[in-house]
Structures are given as structure tokens and as C-alpha cells.
XYZ file of C-alpha atoms in Angstrom:
409
model
C -69.243 -19.970 -10.845
C -72.230 -19.547 -13.106
C -75.028 -22.052 -12.832
C -75.027 -25.026 -15.142
C -78.581 -24.080 -16.139
C -80.298 -20.750 -15.619
C -83.690 -20.794 -13.939
C -85.359 -20.013 -17.261
C -83.494 -22.819 -19.039
C -84.378 -25.291 -16.297
C -88.050 -24.282 -16.449
C -88.036 -24.765 -20.218
C -86.558 -28.273 -19.814
C -89.216 -29.192 -17.224
C -92.006 -27.928 -19.467
C -90.690 -29.837 -22.453
C -90.504 -33.040 -20.373
C -94.105 -32.585 -19.166
C -95.304 -31.903 -22.723
C -93.644 -35.119 -23.949
C -95.240 -37.167 -21.177
C -98.634 -35.631 -21.961
C -98.185 -36.499 -25.653
C -97.308 -40.123 -24.803
C -100.367 -40.448 -22.573
C -102.514 -39.028 -25.381
C -101.213 -41.583 -27.906
C -101.884 -44.522 -25.573
C -105.316 -43.199 -24.535
C -106.322 -42.750 -28.183
C -105.478 -46.387 -28.964
C -107.447 -47.552 -25.918
C -110.539 -45.581 -26.906
C -110.403 -46.987 -30.437
C -109.776 -50.509 -29.018
C -106.806 -51.175 -31.241
C -103.098 -51.940 -31.036
C -100.566 -49.182 -31.375
C -99.424 -48.593 -34.954
C -95.722 -48.901 -35.897
C -95.509 -45.104 -36.188
C -97.032 -44.698 -32.731
C -94.635 -47.290 -31.283
C -91.711 -45.441 -32.833
C -92.988 -42.106 -31.511
C -93.399 -43.515 -27.984
C -89.875 -44.944 -28.100
C -88.497 -41.550 -29.144
C -90.505 -39.787 -26.414
C -89.179 -42.229 -23.826
C -85.578 -41.561 -24.892
C -86.113 -37.785 -24.919
C -87.678 -37.809 -21.448
C -84.828 -39.953 -20.114
C -82.236 -37.556 -21.549
C -83.970 -34.526 -20.047
C -84.176 -36.216 -16.632
C -80.472 -37.119 -16.768
C -79.599 -33.561 -17.812
C -81.618 -32.088 -14.938
C -80.008 -34.561 -12.524
C -76.585 -33.434 -13.739
C -77.643 -29.823 -13.135
C -78.705 -30.741 -9.581
C -75.333 -32.372 -8.968
C -73.483 -29.254 -10.101
C -75.656 -27.069 -7.882
C -74.863 -29.309 -4.899
C -71.142 -29.117 -5.663
C -71.354 -25.336 -5.905
C -73.101 -25.151 -2.526
C -70.556 -27.522 -0.953
C -67.681 -25.480 -2.384
C -69.105 -22.244 -1.004
C -69.462 -23.798 2.456
C -65.952 -25.255 2.385
C -64.301 -22.107 1.021
C -66.479 -19.100 1.850
C -65.650 -15.720 0.410
C -63.391 -13.826 2.839
C -64.959 -10.869 4.550
C -63.576 -7.459 3.828
C -60.744 -6.576 6.169
C -61.006 -2.887 6.962
C -57.391 -2.859 8.159
C -56.119 -3.694 4.684
C -56.328 -1.105 1.934
C -57.603 -3.065 -1.082
C -58.905 -1.142 -4.048
C -62.361 -2.098 -5.279
C -61.118 -2.361 -8.847
C -58.463 -4.941 -7.800
C -61.110 -7.043 -6.050
C -63.355 -6.912 -9.106
C -60.437 -7.937 -11.340
C -59.543 -10.944 -9.149
C -63.183 -11.975 -8.901
C -63.597 -11.835 -12.686
C -60.389 -13.819 -13.152
C -61.604 -16.494 -10.734
C -64.942 -16.750 -12.517
C -63.147 -17.086 -15.868
C -60.971 -19.935 -14.554
C -63.981 -21.737 -13.076
C -65.908 -21.378 -16.342
C -62.957 -22.765 -18.328
C -62.764 -25.775 -16.001
C -66.507 -26.339 -16.220
C -66.338 -26.311 -20.019
C -63.360 -28.671 -19.989
C -65.208 -31.038 -17.676
C -68.281 -30.932 -19.907
C -66.103 -31.765 -22.916
C -64.645 -34.654 -20.949
C -68.104 -35.984 -20.119
C -69.098 -35.942 -23.775
C -66.164 -37.289 -25.723
C -62.710 -37.354 -24.154
C -60.499 -39.416 -21.903
C -62.834 -41.992 -20.405
C -64.797 -42.542 -23.639
C -61.842 -43.815 -25.672
C -62.559 -46.850 -27.809
C -61.065 -50.249 -27.032
C -57.492 -50.378 -28.229
C -56.932 -46.633 -27.919
C -54.262 -45.437 -25.453
C -55.621 -44.978 -21.945
C -52.617 -43.332 -20.296
C -53.646 -40.283 -18.275
C -51.189 -37.396 -18.119
C -51.028 -34.144 -16.213
C -52.258 -32.385 -19.372
C -55.534 -34.299 -18.942
C -56.031 -32.785 -15.497
C -58.058 -29.808 -16.685
C -60.598 -32.079 -18.372
C -60.542 -35.016 -15.964
C -60.493 -33.494 -12.514
C -60.623 -29.683 -12.454
C -60.161 -28.354 -8.930
C -63.597 -26.753 -8.799
C -65.578 -29.904 -9.762
C -63.290 -32.792 -8.821
C -65.947 -34.624 -6.801
C -67.792 -36.161 -9.766
C -66.851 -37.845 -13.018
C -69.468 -39.150 -15.445
C -68.524 -41.753 -18.034
C -70.309 -43.464 -20.876
C -72.259 -46.567 -19.906
C -72.084 -49.689 -22.060
C -74.760 -52.387 -22.226
C -73.331 -55.656 -20.962
C -75.426 -58.824 -20.736
C -75.008 -61.415 -17.925
C -73.460 -64.058 -20.190
C -70.443 -64.602 -17.914
C -72.599 -64.725 -14.795
C -74.974 -67.313 -16.323
C -72.303 -69.562 -17.871
C -70.984 -72.679 -16.129
C -67.759 -71.449 -14.502
C -64.770 -73.616 -13.600
C -61.903 -72.178 -11.546
C -59.162 -74.730 -12.130
C -55.576 -74.642 -13.337
C -54.248 -76.588 -16.307
C -56.382 -78.300 -18.931
C -59.999 -79.178 -18.146
C -61.811 -81.888 -20.122
C -65.584 -81.997 -19.696
C -67.051 -85.458 -20.476
C -70.222 -86.005 -22.496
C -72.638 -88.846 -21.665
C -74.257 -90.489 -24.695
C -78.006 -90.679 -24.015
C -78.937 -92.136 -27.408
C -81.676 -94.758 -27.640
C -79.113 -97.561 -27.721
C -77.395 -96.458 -24.515
C -79.885 -98.094 -22.131
C -82.384 -100.784 -23.193
C -85.918 -100.308 -21.858
C -88.788 -102.568 -23.006
C -91.160 -105.435 -22.251
C -89.581 -108.514 -20.704
C -90.774 -112.109 -20.162
C -90.263 -113.867 -16.844
C -87.217 -116.110 -16.510
C -85.633 -114.563 -19.569
C -82.351 -112.771 -19.009
C -82.546 -109.059 -19.752
C -79.945 -107.679 -22.063
C -77.803 -105.027 -20.418
C -76.247 -102.011 -22.055
C -73.897 -99.273 -20.968
C -73.982 -95.610 -21.876
C -70.724 -94.143 -23.111
C -68.773 -91.153 -21.814
C -66.923 -89.324 -24.536
C -64.672 -86.299 -24.493
C -66.784 -83.298 -25.420
C -65.005 -80.052 -24.483
C -61.402 -79.344 -23.606
C -60.644 -75.985 -22.010
C -57.096 -74.671 -21.737
C -56.296 -71.043 -20.951
C -55.400 -67.850 -22.800
C -53.591 -65.060 -21.013
C -54.857 -61.498 -21.393
C -53.805 -58.263 -19.766
C -54.399 -54.511 -19.660
C -52.131 -51.656 -18.568
C -52.602 -47.937 -17.985
C -50.177 -45.350 -16.628
C -51.413 -42.525 -14.424
C -49.414 -39.331 -13.896
C -48.460 -38.836 -10.246
C -48.889 -35.105 -10.707
C -52.441 -35.814 -11.801
C -52.963 -37.848 -8.623
C -51.326 -35.413 -6.221
C -52.743 -32.227 -7.711
C -56.369 -33.247 -7.235
C -58.572 -34.278 -4.329
C -60.191 -36.901 -6.585
C -58.972 -40.502 -6.082
C -58.010 -40.965 -9.719
C -56.195 -44.296 -9.208
C -59.296 -46.014 -7.814
C -61.300 -44.524 -10.667
C -58.875 -45.897 -13.270
C -59.011 -49.323 -11.579
C -62.803 -49.223 -11.843
C -62.648 -48.194 -15.493
C -60.145 -50.968 -16.262
C -62.340 -53.590 -14.566
C -65.271 -52.485 -16.728
C -63.212 -52.689 -19.918
C -61.986 -56.179 -18.959
C -65.607 -57.256 -18.414
C -66.530 -55.946 -21.860
C -63.552 -57.771 -23.412
C -64.523 -61.070 -21.762
C -68.143 -60.637 -22.863
C -66.992 -60.055 -26.456
C -64.984 -63.280 -26.401
C -67.902 -65.271 -24.961
C -70.355 -63.924 -27.552
C -68.180 -63.476 -30.654
C -64.890 -65.244 -29.922
C -61.493 -64.900 -31.581
C -60.147 -67.425 -34.070
C -57.280 -69.407 -32.553
C -58.090 -68.164 -29.041
C -61.312 -68.197 -26.997
C -64.213 -69.369 -29.203
C -67.182 -68.916 -26.843
C -70.554 -69.184 -28.577
C -69.095 -68.735 -32.070
C -68.959 -72.538 -32.581
C -72.596 -73.124 -31.602
C -74.104 -75.454 -34.239
C -77.712 -75.430 -33.011
C -78.596 -72.658 -35.457
C -81.580 -71.192 -37.273
C -80.884 -69.313 -40.517
C -83.152 -66.467 -41.596
C -84.740 -66.457 -45.042
C -83.575 -62.894 -45.653
C -80.065 -61.482 -45.310
C -81.402 -58.069 -44.306
C -84.449 -58.656 -42.087
C -85.757 -60.896 -39.299
C -89.285 -62.284 -39.428
C -91.608 -63.436 -36.661
C -91.256 -66.992 -37.981
C -87.473 -66.780 -37.568
C -87.839 -65.809 -33.898
C -90.360 -68.595 -33.206
C -88.078 -71.199 -34.845
C -85.157 -69.955 -32.724
C -87.212 -70.209 -29.538
C -88.424 -73.730 -30.319
C -84.951 -74.986 -31.258
C -84.186 -75.149 -27.510
C -85.839 -78.125 -25.781
C -88.588 -77.348 -23.270
C -86.472 -78.842 -20.499
C -84.076 -75.869 -20.797
C -86.668 -73.121 -21.350
C -87.199 -72.099 -17.717
C -83.991 -70.035 -17.369
C -83.650 -69.120 -21.047
C -83.337 -65.537 -22.359
C -82.450 -63.651 -25.544
C -79.233 -61.713 -26.247
C -79.046 -59.207 -29.122
C -77.807 -55.744 -30.080
C -79.831 -52.581 -29.483
C -80.391 -52.233 -33.248
C -81.770 -55.778 -33.475
C -84.098 -55.162 -30.536
C -85.411 -52.035 -32.255
C -86.144 -54.076 -35.396
C -87.993 -56.692 -33.343
C -90.173 -54.019 -31.736
C -91.982 -53.704 -35.075
C -92.539 -57.460 -35.543
C -96.043 -58.895 -35.178
C -97.245 -62.475 -34.822
C -99.912 -64.117 -36.979
C -102.616 -62.486 -34.823
C -101.239 -58.983 -35.440
C -99.829 -58.621 -31.914
C -96.408 -57.089 -31.307
C -93.974 -59.833 -30.359
C -91.684 -57.708 -28.210
C -93.520 -56.403 -25.151
C -92.606 -53.916 -22.418
C -92.358 -55.599 -19.013
C -90.870 -53.529 -16.190
C -90.517 -56.656 -14.033
C -87.833 -58.050 -16.372
C -84.216 -56.939 -16.953
C -83.988 -54.163 -19.587
C -87.794 -53.910 -19.333
C -88.678 -55.998 -22.400
C -89.788 -59.566 -23.135
C -89.967 -61.641 -26.308
C -92.218 -64.716 -26.352
C -92.377 -64.337 -22.568
C -88.591 -64.408 -22.106
C -86.237 -61.603 -20.981
C -84.349 -59.687 -23.661
C -80.795 -58.554 -22.879
C -78.897 -56.192 -25.133
C -75.139 -56.047 -25.560
C -72.931 -53.607 -27.445
C -70.751 -56.603 -28.351
C -73.472 -58.339 -30.375
C -73.273 -58.017 -34.199
C -76.014 -56.013 -35.871
C -78.334 -57.277 -38.618
C -76.246 -58.118 -41.682
C -75.549 -60.998 -44.065
C -74.005 -63.988 -42.283
C -74.004 -62.411 -38.803
C -75.009 -64.243 -35.627
C -77.561 -61.665 -34.477
C -79.492 -63.357 -31.637
C -78.544 -65.970 -29.056
C -81.259 -67.718 -27.075
C -81.295 -70.369 -24.390
C -80.009 -71.320 -20.960
C -76.392 -70.197 -21.041
C -75.258 -72.670 -18.425
C -74.545 -74.634 -21.590
C -71.507 -72.385 -22.122
C -68.427 -73.474 -20.156
C -66.036 -70.782 -18.937
C -62.763 -71.622 -17.189
C -60.558 -69.193 -15.290
C -57.067 -70.520 -14.664
C -56.150 -67.222 -13.029
C -58.718 -64.907 -11.485
C -58.797 -61.294 -12.631
C -56.118 -59.507 -10.655
C -55.620 -55.732 -10.830
C -52.535 -54.235 -9.188
C -50.962 -50.810 -8.747
C -47.320 -50.625 -9.866
C -45.675 -48.001 -7.652
C -42.004 -48.449 -8.580
C -41.946 -49.647 -12.201
C -42.684 -46.199 -13.633
C -41.094 -44.154 -10.855
C -38.558 -42.710 -13.324
C -41.523 -41.456 -15.379
C -43.231 -39.925 -12.330
C -46.195 -42.241 -12.901
C -48.021 -45.189 -11.359
C -49.069 -48.213 -13.375
C -52.435 -49.960 -13.166
C -52.150 -53.486 -14.559
C -54.674 -56.309 -14.836
C -54.036 -59.976 -15.670
C -56.350 -62.919 -16.178
C -56.284 -66.306 -17.934
C -59.462 -67.876 -19.252
C -61.094 -70.024 -21.935
C -64.682 -70.648 -23.006
C -66.434 -73.154 -25.262
C -69.909 -74.561 -25.830
C -70.511 -77.377 -23.333
C -74.080 -78.422 -24.173
C -75.464 -77.631 -27.648
C -79.045 -78.527 -26.646
C -79.344 -75.670 -24.157
C -78.713 -72.783 -26.577
C -79.392 -71.716 -30.144
C -78.296 -68.917 -32.472
C -80.146 -66.983 -35.166
C -77.851 -66.445 -38.167
C -78.662 -64.108 -41.013
C -78.699 -65.632 -44.499
C -75.598 -64.995 -46.614
C -77.570 -63.354 -49.417
């Protein structure tokens, strides 16, 4: 099998990476010498350099992986030594060797196509059944030890929410802490103090909505490859379920799980097409200081890019790089998480959530359960991978979270 990268191509990639790093260091050093902040153009250039360097590193890592697989394959299946007792013509050997190389190259190309845009990168809602015809792209015999799939940004909204694992309907009470709930004031001796009682009211009622996912996997695909495709499909399905749950918690579905979509503690931008520094500060301060300790921002990648160019009244960039925080960025000292499920900047969209998300209640009546169906599709020579779960989510405490909503026009 030919190498994934030739030595010359690999050297060129390394040199380009080093040149990019040198350019980034030059930009930063120039700003330091001139004792100034980086300009928006310089910030944009550094962001592009960072992405280019990351892509080159990932590409070189992929090349290393292929080289390792080639070495492992050669050790496991070494070329047979010439048997002098058998009369094999040199031209026949050359023909078989060329045919083998052609097959390996076809499989490598099919696998590369798979990595870029095929089976495992299907959009939500697209069919996910894997058939024997997919075998060439999914698990070719020569490189069946590794599959690379697209990674999606998922924020820890489910992890940080208040989770309840109970069956049936759950009603979460709300205690009225208004000024009239408990009387506190000066009191004269021998004068009876007036008592008062705070009130518990019904705040949130969580029921349960059933959701499921199903994929069929060809048994020929399973048996004809050394790759454990069933476990891989289970892993893929679990990831898609996590993305679905995150979407419901952040965006919600009318008539089903509402999640944060009903949050009324909102700040509306002045513009329908842009976010200002004042908008971000108002959003931050709309959450009481008592709940600020564990608060963080959630937004789309596009929104985060827009915020990178925002400056405060002192001319300082509001969004800062901080490698000690998740995703490596902070806004007003708080972590910034990105999610592919968050709406992008546009009229009327909820573009940023901020706060302590323990204020979001999530109830699972039935834990996520993924099973392999061995017999149901036996007449189709396939195994089924099915996942079921029942859940609901609503805002439990409005004070702990806030949303930035774009103006309608």
C-alpha cells in the first residue's frame, strides 16, 4: 500500500505549520513591542492561524496512524518468501502484486471518502442503516482498525441541570420569599409579635416524553470485518441521543420538552443583527450575585466568533483566551461553552444563555437503554440497535439563569 503522505509532502506540511507558528509569534511580539492591544484584523489572523495549525497537526496524526497500521499489517501478514520448489513466473507475481496494490488503494480512497462525508456524518433524521454495500467505505479489510467520525460541540447542560430520576409526574414546589412572607422588624417588650407564614406554590410539573432511535446493521458487514461494528454503532447512537437531548434542553419542542425555551429572565438586544458589549454586560448582571459562582455562557460557534471582536468601554477585548477553562475562552471571567444546537445570530433568536443551570430541572422516567436486537431482523440477515428513554425538562428557578434574545427588527 502506498503511503498516505510521501516524505516530501509530509516535510512540506511540517514546514507550513512551522511558518504559521512563526507568523503568529511575530504578530504577538509586534503588539507587545508597540505596547498595544491586538487589532481586530490581527485577532482574526491569529484565529485563522490557530485553525490551520490544528488541521495540519490532525492531518499529520492521521498519517502517523496509517503508517502504524501499515507496519502492523506487514508484521501480521508478511510477504511469503519465494518457494524455489514452485515454478511461478515473475510476470504472474508482478500482476498479482499490482492487483493487490490497486485493491488496497481503492479501499484507502473509500475510507478517506467515508471520513470526509459519508455514513457516519449523516445529518439527524437521515437513515442510519448500515448495509453490506457500505463495507468498502466503513471497514475495508486493509484499514479496519480505525474509524474517524465528525465531532460535534456539546455543552454540559444536561450534566449541570438538576436531575430527577423518578417515575410518574413530578411537581416541584416553589417557596414564596417575598417581603410579606416573614415579618422582620423592631419590636417593643411585652408586645406580641405578629407571625407570618411563607407560602409553597406549585411551580414546575414534569411528566415524561418517550423518545427512541433505531439502526439496522448488516450481519454480513459484521462478520466480514475484524472491526466491532456493532459496538461502534452503539457508541454513535449514544452520541446522537446526547445531541438530541441537548437540543431539547436548549431549544425545546412545542408540545413536548420545553427546556430553556420558556425562560422569562431575558435581555433583548437593541439590534436584530449584532450583539454589543452592553448587551453582554446586561445579560451577566441579570443573574443575581448569589448564583454567579458556578455560572457560564452557552452560545454557538458563530456567536462566539462575533464576541471575539467586542471591546469594553476601555477598549479591551471582552472575550479572552484562558487555557485553564473549558473550550479555552472566558467572557467577563466566566467559561464559554459552544454548542452546535444553539441558534446563530438572527432576529428573534435566543443566542446566548448564561447562569447556573442547576435552575433547569430534568427528569428521566426511564434511563437511556440501548439494546441489540438479535432475532427481530433475523429474516433480513441484520441486527438491530435500539435505544429508548423517557424524559422531560423545564425551568425550575428563573433567578439562576438568563437568556440574550435578538431584537425582532
